[in-house]
Coordinates of C-alpha atoms and ligand atoms in Angstrom, one line a residue:
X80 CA -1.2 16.5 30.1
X81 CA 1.1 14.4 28.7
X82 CA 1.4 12.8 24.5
X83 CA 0.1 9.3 25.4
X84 CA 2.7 7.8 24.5
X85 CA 2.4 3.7 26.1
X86 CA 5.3 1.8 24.0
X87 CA 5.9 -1.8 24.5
X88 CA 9.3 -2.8 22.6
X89 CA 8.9 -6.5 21.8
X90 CA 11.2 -6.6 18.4
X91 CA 13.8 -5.0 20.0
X92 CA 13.7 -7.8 22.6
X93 CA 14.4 -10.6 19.7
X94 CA 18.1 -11.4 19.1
X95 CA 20.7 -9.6 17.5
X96 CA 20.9 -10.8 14.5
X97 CA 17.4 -9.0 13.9
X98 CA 18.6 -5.3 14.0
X99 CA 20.9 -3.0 15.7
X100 CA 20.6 -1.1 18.1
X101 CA 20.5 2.9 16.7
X102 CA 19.3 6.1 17.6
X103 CA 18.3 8.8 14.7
X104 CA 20.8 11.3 14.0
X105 CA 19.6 14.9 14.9
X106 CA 19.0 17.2 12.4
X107 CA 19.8 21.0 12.3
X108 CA 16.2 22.5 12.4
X109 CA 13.1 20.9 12.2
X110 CA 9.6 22.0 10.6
X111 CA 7.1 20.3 11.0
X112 CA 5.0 20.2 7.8
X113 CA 2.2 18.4 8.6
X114 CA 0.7 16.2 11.8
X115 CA -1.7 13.7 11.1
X116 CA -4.9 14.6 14.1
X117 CA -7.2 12.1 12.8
X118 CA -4.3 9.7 12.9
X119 CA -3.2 10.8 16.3
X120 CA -6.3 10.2 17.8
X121 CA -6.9 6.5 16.7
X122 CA -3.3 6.0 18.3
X123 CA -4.5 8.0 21.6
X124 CA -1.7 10.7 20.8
X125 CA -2.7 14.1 21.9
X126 CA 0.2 16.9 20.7
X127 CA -2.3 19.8 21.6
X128 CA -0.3 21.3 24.2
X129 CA 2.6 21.6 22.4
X130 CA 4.2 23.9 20.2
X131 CA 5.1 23.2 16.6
X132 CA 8.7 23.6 17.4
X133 CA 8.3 21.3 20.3
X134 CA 6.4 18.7 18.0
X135 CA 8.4 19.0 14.8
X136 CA 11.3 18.1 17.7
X137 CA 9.9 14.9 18.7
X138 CA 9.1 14.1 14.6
X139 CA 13.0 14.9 13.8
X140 CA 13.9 12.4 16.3
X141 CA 15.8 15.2 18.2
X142 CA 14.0 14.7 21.2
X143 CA 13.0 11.0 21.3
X144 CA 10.3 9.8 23.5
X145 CA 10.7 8.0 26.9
X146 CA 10.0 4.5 26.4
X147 CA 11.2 4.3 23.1
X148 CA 14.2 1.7 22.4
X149 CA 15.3 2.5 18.5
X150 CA 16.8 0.1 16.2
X151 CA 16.9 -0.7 12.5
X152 CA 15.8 -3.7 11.3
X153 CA 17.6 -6.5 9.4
X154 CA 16.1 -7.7 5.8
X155 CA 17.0 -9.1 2.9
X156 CA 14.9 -9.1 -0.8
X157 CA 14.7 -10.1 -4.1
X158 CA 14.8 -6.6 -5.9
X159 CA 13.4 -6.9 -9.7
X160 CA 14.3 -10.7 -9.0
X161 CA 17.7 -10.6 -7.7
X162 CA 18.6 -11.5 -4.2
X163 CA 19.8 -8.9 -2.4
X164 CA 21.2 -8.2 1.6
X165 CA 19.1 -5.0 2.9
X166 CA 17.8 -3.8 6.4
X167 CA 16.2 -0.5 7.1
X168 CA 19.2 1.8 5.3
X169 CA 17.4 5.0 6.5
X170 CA 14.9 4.5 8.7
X171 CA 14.8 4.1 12.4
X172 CA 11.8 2.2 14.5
X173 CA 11.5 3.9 17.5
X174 CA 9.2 2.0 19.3
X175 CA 5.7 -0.4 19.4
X176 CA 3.0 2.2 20.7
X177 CA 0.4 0.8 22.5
X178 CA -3.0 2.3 22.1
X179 CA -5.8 2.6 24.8
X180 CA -7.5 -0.6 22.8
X181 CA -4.0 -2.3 22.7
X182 CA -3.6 -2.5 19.2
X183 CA 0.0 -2.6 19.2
X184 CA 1.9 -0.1 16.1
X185 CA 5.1 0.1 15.1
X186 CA 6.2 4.2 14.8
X187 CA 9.1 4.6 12.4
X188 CA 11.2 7.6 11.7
X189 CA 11.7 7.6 7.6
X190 CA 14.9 9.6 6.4
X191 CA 16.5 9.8 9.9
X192 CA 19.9 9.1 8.9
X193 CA 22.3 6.6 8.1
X194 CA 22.5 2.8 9.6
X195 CA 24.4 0.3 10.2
X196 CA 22.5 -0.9 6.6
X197 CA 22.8 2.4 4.8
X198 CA 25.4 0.5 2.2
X199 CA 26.2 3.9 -0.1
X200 CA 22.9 5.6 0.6
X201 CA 23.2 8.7 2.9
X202 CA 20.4 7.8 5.4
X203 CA 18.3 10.9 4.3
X204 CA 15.0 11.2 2.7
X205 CA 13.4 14.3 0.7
X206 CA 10.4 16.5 1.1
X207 CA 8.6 15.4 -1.5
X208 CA 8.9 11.8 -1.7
X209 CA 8.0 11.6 1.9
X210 CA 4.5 13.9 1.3
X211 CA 4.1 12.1 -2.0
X212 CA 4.1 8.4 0.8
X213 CA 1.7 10.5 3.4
X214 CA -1.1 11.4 0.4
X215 CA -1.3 8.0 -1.0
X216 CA -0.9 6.2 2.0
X217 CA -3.9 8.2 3.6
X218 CA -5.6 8.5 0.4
X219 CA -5.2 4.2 0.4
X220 CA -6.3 4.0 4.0
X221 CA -9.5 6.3 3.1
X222 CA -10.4 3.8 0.0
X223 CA -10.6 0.7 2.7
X224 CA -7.1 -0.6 1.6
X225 CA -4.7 -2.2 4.3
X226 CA -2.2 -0.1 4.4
X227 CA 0.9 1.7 6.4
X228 CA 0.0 5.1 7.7
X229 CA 1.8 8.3 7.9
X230 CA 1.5 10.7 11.1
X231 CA 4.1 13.4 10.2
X232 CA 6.4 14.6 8.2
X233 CA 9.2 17.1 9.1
X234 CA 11.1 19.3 7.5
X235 CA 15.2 18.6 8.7
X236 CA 16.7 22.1 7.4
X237 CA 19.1 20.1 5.8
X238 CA 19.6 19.7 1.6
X239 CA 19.9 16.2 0.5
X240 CA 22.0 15.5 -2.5
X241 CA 20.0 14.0 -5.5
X242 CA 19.9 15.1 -9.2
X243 CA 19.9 18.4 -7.5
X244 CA 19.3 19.6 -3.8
X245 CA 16.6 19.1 -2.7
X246 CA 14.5 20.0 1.4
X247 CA 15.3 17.3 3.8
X248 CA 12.5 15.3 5.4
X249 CA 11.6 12.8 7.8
X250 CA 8.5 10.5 7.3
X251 CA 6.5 9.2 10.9
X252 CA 5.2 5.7 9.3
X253 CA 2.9 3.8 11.2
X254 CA 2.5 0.2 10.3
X255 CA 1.1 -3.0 12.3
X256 CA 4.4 -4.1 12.1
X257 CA 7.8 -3.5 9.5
X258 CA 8.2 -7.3 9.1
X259 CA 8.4 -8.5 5.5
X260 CA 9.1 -11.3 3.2
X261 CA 12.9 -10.0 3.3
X262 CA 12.3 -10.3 6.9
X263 CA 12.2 -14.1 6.7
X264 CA 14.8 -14.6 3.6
X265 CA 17.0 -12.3 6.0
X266 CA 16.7 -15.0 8.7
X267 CA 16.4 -18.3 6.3
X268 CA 19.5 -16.7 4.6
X269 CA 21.0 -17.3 8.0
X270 CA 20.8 -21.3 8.0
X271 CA 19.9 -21.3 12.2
X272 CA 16.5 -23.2 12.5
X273 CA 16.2 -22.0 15.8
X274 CA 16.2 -18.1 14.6
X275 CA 14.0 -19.2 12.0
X276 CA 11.4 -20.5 14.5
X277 CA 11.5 -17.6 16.7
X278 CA 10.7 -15.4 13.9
X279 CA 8.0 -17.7 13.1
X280 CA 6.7 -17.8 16.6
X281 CA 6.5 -14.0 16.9
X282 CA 4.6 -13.3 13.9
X283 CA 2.2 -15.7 14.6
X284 CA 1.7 -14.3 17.9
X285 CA 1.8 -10.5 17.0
X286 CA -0.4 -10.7 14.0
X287 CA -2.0 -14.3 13.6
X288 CA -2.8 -15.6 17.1
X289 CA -5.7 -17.8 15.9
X290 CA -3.1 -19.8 14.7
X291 CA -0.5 -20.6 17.6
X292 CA -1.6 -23.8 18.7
X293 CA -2.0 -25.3 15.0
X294 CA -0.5 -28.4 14.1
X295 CA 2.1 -26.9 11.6
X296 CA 1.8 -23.3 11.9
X297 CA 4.4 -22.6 9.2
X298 CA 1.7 -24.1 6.5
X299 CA -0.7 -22.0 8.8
X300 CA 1.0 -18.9 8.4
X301 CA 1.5 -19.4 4.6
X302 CA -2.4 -19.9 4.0
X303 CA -3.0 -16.9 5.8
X304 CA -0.4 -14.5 4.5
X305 CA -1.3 -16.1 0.8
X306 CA -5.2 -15.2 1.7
X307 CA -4.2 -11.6 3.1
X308 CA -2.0 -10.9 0.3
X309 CA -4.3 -11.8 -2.5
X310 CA -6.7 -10.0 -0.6
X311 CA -4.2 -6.7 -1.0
X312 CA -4.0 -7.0 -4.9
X313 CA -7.4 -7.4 -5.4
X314 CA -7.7 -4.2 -3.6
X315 CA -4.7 -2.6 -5.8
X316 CA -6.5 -4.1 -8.8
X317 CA -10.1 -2.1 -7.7
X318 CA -8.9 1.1 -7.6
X319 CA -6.2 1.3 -10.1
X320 CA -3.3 1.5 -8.0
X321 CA 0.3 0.3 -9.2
X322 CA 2.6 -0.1 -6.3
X323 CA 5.3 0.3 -8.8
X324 CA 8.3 -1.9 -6.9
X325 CA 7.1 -4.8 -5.3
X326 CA 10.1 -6.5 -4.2
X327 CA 10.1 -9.0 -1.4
X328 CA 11.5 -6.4 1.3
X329 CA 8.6 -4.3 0.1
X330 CA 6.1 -6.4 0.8
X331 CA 4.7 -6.7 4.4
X332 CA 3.5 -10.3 6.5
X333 CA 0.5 -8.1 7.7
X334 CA -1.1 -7.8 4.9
X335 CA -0.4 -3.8 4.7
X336 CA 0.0 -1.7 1.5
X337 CA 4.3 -0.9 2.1
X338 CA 6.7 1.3 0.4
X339 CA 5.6 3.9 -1.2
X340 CA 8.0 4.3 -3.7
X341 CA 7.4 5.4 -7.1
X342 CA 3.7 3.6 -6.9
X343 CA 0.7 5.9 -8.9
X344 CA -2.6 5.4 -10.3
X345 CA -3.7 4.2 -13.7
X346 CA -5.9 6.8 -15.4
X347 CA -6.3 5.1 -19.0
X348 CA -7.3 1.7 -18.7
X349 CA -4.5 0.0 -20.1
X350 CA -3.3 -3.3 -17.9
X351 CA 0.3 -2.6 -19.0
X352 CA 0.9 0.6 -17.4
X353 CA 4.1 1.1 -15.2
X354 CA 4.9 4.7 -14.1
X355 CA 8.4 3.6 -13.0
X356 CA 11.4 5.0 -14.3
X357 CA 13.5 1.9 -13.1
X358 CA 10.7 -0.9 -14.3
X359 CA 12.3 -1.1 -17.8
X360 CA 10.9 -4.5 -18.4
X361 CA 7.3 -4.2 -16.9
X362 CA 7.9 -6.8 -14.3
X363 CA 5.6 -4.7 -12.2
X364 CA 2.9 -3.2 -14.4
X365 CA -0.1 -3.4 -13.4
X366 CA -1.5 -6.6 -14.9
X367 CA 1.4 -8.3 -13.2
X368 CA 0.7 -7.8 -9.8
X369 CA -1.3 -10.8 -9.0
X370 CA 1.9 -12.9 -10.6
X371 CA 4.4 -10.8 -8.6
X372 CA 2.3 -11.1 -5.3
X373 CA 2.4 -15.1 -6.2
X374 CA 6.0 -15.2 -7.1
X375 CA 6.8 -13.0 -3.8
X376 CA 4.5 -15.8 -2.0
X377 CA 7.1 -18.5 -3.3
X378 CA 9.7 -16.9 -2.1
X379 CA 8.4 -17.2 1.2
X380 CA 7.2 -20.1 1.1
X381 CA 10.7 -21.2 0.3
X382 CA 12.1 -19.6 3.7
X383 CA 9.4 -21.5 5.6
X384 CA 10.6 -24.8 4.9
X385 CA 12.4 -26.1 7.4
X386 CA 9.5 -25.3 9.9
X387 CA 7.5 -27.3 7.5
X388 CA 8.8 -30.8 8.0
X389 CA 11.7 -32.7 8.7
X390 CA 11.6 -34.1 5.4
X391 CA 12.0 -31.3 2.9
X392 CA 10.3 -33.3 0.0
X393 CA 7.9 -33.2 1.8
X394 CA 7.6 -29.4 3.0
X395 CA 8.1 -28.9 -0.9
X396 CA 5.2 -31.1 -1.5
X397 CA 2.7 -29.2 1.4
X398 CA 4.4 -25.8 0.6
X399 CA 3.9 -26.3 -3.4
X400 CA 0.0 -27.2 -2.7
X401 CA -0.6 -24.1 -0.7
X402 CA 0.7 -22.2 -3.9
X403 CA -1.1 -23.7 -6.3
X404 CA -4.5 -22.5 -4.4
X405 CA -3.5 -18.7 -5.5
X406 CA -4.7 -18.7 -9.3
X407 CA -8.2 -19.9 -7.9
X408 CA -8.3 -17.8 -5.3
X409 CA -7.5 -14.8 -7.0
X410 CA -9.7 -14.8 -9.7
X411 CA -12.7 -15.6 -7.8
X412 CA -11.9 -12.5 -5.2
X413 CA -11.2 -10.6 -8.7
X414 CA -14.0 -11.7 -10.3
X415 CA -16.4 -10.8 -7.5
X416 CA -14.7 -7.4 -6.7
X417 CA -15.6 -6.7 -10.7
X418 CA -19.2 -7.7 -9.5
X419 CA -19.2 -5.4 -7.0
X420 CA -18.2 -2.7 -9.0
X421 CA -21.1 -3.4 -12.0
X422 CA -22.9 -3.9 -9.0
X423 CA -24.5 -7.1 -9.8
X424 CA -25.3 -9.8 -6.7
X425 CA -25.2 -13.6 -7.0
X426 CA -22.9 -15.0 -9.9
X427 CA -23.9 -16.0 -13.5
X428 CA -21.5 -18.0 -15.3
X429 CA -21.3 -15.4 -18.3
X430 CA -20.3 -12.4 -15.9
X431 CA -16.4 -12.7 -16.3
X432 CA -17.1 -12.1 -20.1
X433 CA -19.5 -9.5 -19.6
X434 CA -16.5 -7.8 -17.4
X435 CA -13.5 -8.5 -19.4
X436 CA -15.7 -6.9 -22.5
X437 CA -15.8 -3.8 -20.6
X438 CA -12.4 -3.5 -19.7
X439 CA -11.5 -4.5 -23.6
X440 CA -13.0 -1.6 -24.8
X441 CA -12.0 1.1 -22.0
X442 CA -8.1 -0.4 -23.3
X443 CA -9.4 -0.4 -26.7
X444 CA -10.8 3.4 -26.4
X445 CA -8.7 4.6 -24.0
X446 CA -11.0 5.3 -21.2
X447 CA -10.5 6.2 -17.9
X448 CA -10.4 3.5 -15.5
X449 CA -11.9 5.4 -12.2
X450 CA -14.2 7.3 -14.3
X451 CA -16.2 4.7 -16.2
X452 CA -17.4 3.4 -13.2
X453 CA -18.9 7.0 -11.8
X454 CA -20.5 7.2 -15.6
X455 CA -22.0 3.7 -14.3
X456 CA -23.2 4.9 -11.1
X457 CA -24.8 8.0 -12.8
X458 CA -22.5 10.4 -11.9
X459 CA -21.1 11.9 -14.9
X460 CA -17.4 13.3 -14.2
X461 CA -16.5 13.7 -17.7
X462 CA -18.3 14.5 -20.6
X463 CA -16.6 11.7 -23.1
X464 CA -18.0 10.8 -25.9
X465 CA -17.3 7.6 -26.2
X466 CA -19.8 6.9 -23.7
X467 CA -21.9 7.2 -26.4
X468 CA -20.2 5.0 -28.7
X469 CA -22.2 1.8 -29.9
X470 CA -20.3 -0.9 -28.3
X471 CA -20.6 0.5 -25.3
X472 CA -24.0 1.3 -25.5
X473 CA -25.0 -2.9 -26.4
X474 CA -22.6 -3.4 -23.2
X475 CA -24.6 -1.5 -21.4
X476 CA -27.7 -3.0 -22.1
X477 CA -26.4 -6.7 -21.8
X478 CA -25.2 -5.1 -18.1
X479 CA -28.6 -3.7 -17.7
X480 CA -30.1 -6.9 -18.2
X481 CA -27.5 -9.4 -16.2
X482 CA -28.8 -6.2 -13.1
X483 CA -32.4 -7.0 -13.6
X484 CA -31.4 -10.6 -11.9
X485 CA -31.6 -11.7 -7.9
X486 CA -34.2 -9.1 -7.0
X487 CA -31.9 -6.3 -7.5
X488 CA -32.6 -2.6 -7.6
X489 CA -31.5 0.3 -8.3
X490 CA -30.9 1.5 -4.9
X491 CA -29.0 -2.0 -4.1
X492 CA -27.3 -1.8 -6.8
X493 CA -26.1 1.9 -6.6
X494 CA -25.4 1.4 -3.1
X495 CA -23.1 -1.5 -3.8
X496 CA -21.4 0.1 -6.3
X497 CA -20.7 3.2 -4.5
X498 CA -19.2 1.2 -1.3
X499 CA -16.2 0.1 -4.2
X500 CA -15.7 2.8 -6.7
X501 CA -14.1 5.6 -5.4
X502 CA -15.2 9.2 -7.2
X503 CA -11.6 11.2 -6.4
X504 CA -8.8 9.5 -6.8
X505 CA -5.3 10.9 -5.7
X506 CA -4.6 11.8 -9.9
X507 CA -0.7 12.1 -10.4
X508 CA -1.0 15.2 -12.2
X509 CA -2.4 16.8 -8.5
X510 CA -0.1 14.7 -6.3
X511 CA 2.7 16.6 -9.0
X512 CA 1.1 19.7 -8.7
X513 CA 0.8 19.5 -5.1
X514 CA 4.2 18.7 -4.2
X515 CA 5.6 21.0 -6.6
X516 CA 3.8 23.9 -4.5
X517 CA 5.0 22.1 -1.1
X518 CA 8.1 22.4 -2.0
X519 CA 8.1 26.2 -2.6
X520 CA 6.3 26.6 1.4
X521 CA 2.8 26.6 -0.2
X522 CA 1.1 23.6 1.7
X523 CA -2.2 24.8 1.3
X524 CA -3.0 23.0 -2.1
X525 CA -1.5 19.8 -0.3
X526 CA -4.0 20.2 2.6
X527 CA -6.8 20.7 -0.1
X528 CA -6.2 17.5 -1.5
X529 CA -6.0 15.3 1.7
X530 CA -9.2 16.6 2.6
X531 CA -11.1 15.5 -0.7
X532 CA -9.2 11.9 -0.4
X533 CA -10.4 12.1 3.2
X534 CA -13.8 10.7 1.4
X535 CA -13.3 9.1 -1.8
X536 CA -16.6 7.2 -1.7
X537 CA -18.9 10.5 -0.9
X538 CA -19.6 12.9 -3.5
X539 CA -18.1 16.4 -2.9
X540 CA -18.8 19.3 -4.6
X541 CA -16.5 21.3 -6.7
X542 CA -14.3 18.8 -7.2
X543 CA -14.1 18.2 -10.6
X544 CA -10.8 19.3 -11.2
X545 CA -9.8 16.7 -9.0
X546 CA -11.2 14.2 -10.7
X547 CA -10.5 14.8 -14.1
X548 CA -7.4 12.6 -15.7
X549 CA -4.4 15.1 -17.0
X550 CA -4.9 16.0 -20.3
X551 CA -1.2 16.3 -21.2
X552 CA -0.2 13.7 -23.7
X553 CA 3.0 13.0 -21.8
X554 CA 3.7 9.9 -20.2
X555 CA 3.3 10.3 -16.8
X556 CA 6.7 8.7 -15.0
X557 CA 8.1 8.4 -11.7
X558 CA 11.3 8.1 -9.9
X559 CA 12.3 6.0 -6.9
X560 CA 12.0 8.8 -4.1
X561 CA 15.5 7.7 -2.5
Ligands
LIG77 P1 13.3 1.0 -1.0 O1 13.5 1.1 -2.5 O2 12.8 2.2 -0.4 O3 12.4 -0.2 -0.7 O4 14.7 0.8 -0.4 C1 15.5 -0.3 -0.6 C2 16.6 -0.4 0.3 O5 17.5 0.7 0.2 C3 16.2 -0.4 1.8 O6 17.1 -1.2 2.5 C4 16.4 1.1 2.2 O7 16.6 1.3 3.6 C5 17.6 1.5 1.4 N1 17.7 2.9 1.1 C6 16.9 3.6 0.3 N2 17.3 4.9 0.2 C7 18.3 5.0 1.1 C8 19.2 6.1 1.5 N3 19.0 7.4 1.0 N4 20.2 5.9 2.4 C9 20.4 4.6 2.8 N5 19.6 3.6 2.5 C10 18.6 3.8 1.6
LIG78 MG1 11.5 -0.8 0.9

């Protein structure tokens, strides 16, 4: 029996100016920490008749599959705003993996040593910020968000050097493809039209092929990345999430959740939390997201021009219109994910204040976010009095009444509501905890929690303490993972 592996290399086929040519640099003795079945199995991957040692092997990138054709891709980005000349600095693609269906994934080492891009970084990633991507990854791919995935992560048996030494690791990501905004501004950056337009070309025919024989398919293109992304945020926005450093580089043309970096989820309702230690200014709090994700839009919009027209006042003028769609868009997807979550069908013109009025008070009260809604769907989590508080209680009756409307039900209702509002969410305090234990060879509380995030939407029992916000005062921060 062999792994399955079917890989079909078409990036590393493009010029190249697009990456280098590299291989990951072996490291001294692979663990494997933890292999990804369910994963495996939608990719047609079957490891069973190997042995750990042999598998964490193939994971180091010691022993690198036949078919595979390694490289590290070129990118540039605007970090916190500030143009800047990237490319994968520790991270290795090792191939496109066909699977039986032919959905075509990119497999990517994370941590496997240094580049041709690595500037001053050392190439290497740690344990914990690489388990820290695999649980929220998964735990975003089991909530129904777009999003990378992670099929293993090995330990190298090497120390990296941060603050302190910490247990090398390497990171399998699994994305429909690594190309990003910075992807784009790489190539724009470049001034050749004709690279421009092959870049162009392949994206639309890797992820968009409904569009390759549109008229002007670099207007096509930025409808349909501006429709996926605001699609993403509005997804972020539902569950809470805070993807904590969305720079262009970090955001990907398929619509997928990248980078898990110092991202977390809000407990407290408050539309200004950041958890990043390096987000000073809030320029990526969680209210600001939407604007980022349109600001990040511009950006590429602004590489596209020159596929646009000949006449660039024109590409400004088409490119600017496309733009301008996002407010509208975005709050009519946000508006009817909030619907979703109160569980009310149709629209009625007072329902954005009957939703903003709820989320004023859990800011004003301090609420939890995630939990509020399973109070709403009857299941109570916590026992909070401020549930019983009287503003609440006449917003609950106005809601009460606005659900009485379009034939609705309490089974309808319930059921729509439990199809958005996750009851577990992965709560920092257990991600901390988690990795904390991982990190002293005790995986099994890091198993534990994947399998409760497995199901986010189904109620488990005994999970309480897994669903209960920390209830230390301190503010809850995180670092960069590099
Ligand atoms: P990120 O913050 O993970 O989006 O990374 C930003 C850029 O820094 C990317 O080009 C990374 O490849 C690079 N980078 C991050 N950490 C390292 C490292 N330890 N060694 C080399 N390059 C790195
Ligand atoms: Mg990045």
């Amino acid at each position: 029996m062999t792994i399955g592996w079917c890989f079909d290399n078409t990036y590393y086929k493009l010029p190249n100016s697009f990456k280098e040519n590299t291989k990951p640099i072996p490291v001294k003795k692979p663990e494997l920490i933890i292999l990804n079945k369910n994963l495996t199995k939608e990719l047609n991957l079957d490891f069973s008749n190997l042995n750990n040692k042999e598998i964490s092997e193939i994971f180091a990138g010691n022993s690198l599959p036949k078919g595979s054709n390694s490289i590290a891709q070129a990118y540039a980005g605007h970090q916190f705003g500030h143009f800047t000349m990237l490319g994968d600095g520790r991270a290795v693609l090792i191939g496109e993996h066909l699977s039986k269906k032919k959905d075509r994934y990119d497999i990517q080492f994370k941590g496997s040593g240094k580049t041709a891009f690595s500037r001053n970084g050392d190439g290497r990633a740690a344990l914990g910020p690489m388990l820290r991507e695999y649980i929220v990854s998964e735990a975003m791919h089991n909530l129904s968000i777009p999003t990378t995935r992670s099929l293993a992560v090995v330990k190298t048996g090497e120390e990296v050097i941060r603050e302190t030494p910490l247990h090398g690791a390497i990171l399998t990501r699994v994305a429909l493809s690594h190309i990003r905004v910075g992807t784009f501004q790489y190539i724009a950056a470049r001034q050749k039209k004709n690279e421009l337009e092959t870049l162009l070309n392949y994206v639309i025919k890797r992820h968009y092929p409904n569009i390759e024989n549109s008229k002007n398919k670099a207007i096509d293109l930025l409808k349909t990345v501006l429709d996926k992304q605001i699609d993403l945020v509005v997804n972020w926005m539902r569950v809470g999430f805070i993807h904590g450093v969305m720079n262009t580089d970090n955001m990907s043309i398929s619509g997928e959740t990248i980078d898990y970096g110092p991202c977390a989820f809000m407990d407290t309702y408050d539309p200004k939390t950041v958890f990043s230690s390096i987000d000073q200014m809030g320029r990526y709090a969680y209210c600001n997201q939407p604007i980022i994700t349109k600001w990040n839009l511009s950006r590429f919009a602004e590489c596209l021009i020159p596929l646009i027209d000949q006449d660039q006042n024109k590409a400004i003028q088409l490119a600017t219109e496309i733009i301008n769609t996002f407010e509208k868009k975005y709050e009519e997807k946000w508006l009817n994910m909030m619907r979703d979550k109160l569980g009310l069908f149709g629209t009625d013109e007072k329902d954005k204040f009957l939703i903003l009025d709820l989320l004023t008070w859990m800011h004003q009260k301090k609420i939890d976010y995630t939990n509020t809604f399973c109070h709403l769907m009857n299941f109570k989590i916590q026992k909070i009095k401020n549930y019983e508080d009287n503003i609440f209680q006449n917003w609950k009756k106005r809601w009460q009444k606005r659900l009485s409307t379009n034939n609705n039900t309490p089974e309808k209702y319930i059921k729509l509501m439990r199809s958005v509002n996750p009851l577990v969410i992965p709560r920092n305090h257990k991600v901390e905890e988690v990795l904390h234990e991982a990190n002293q060879n005790n995986l099994k509380p890091i198993n534990q929690l994947l399998e409760i995030l497995n199901n986010p939407y189904t109620e488990q029992k005994n999970i309480i303490e897994y669903q209960t916000p920390s209830i230390s005062n301190e503010k809850y921060q995180t670092f960069c993972g590099t």
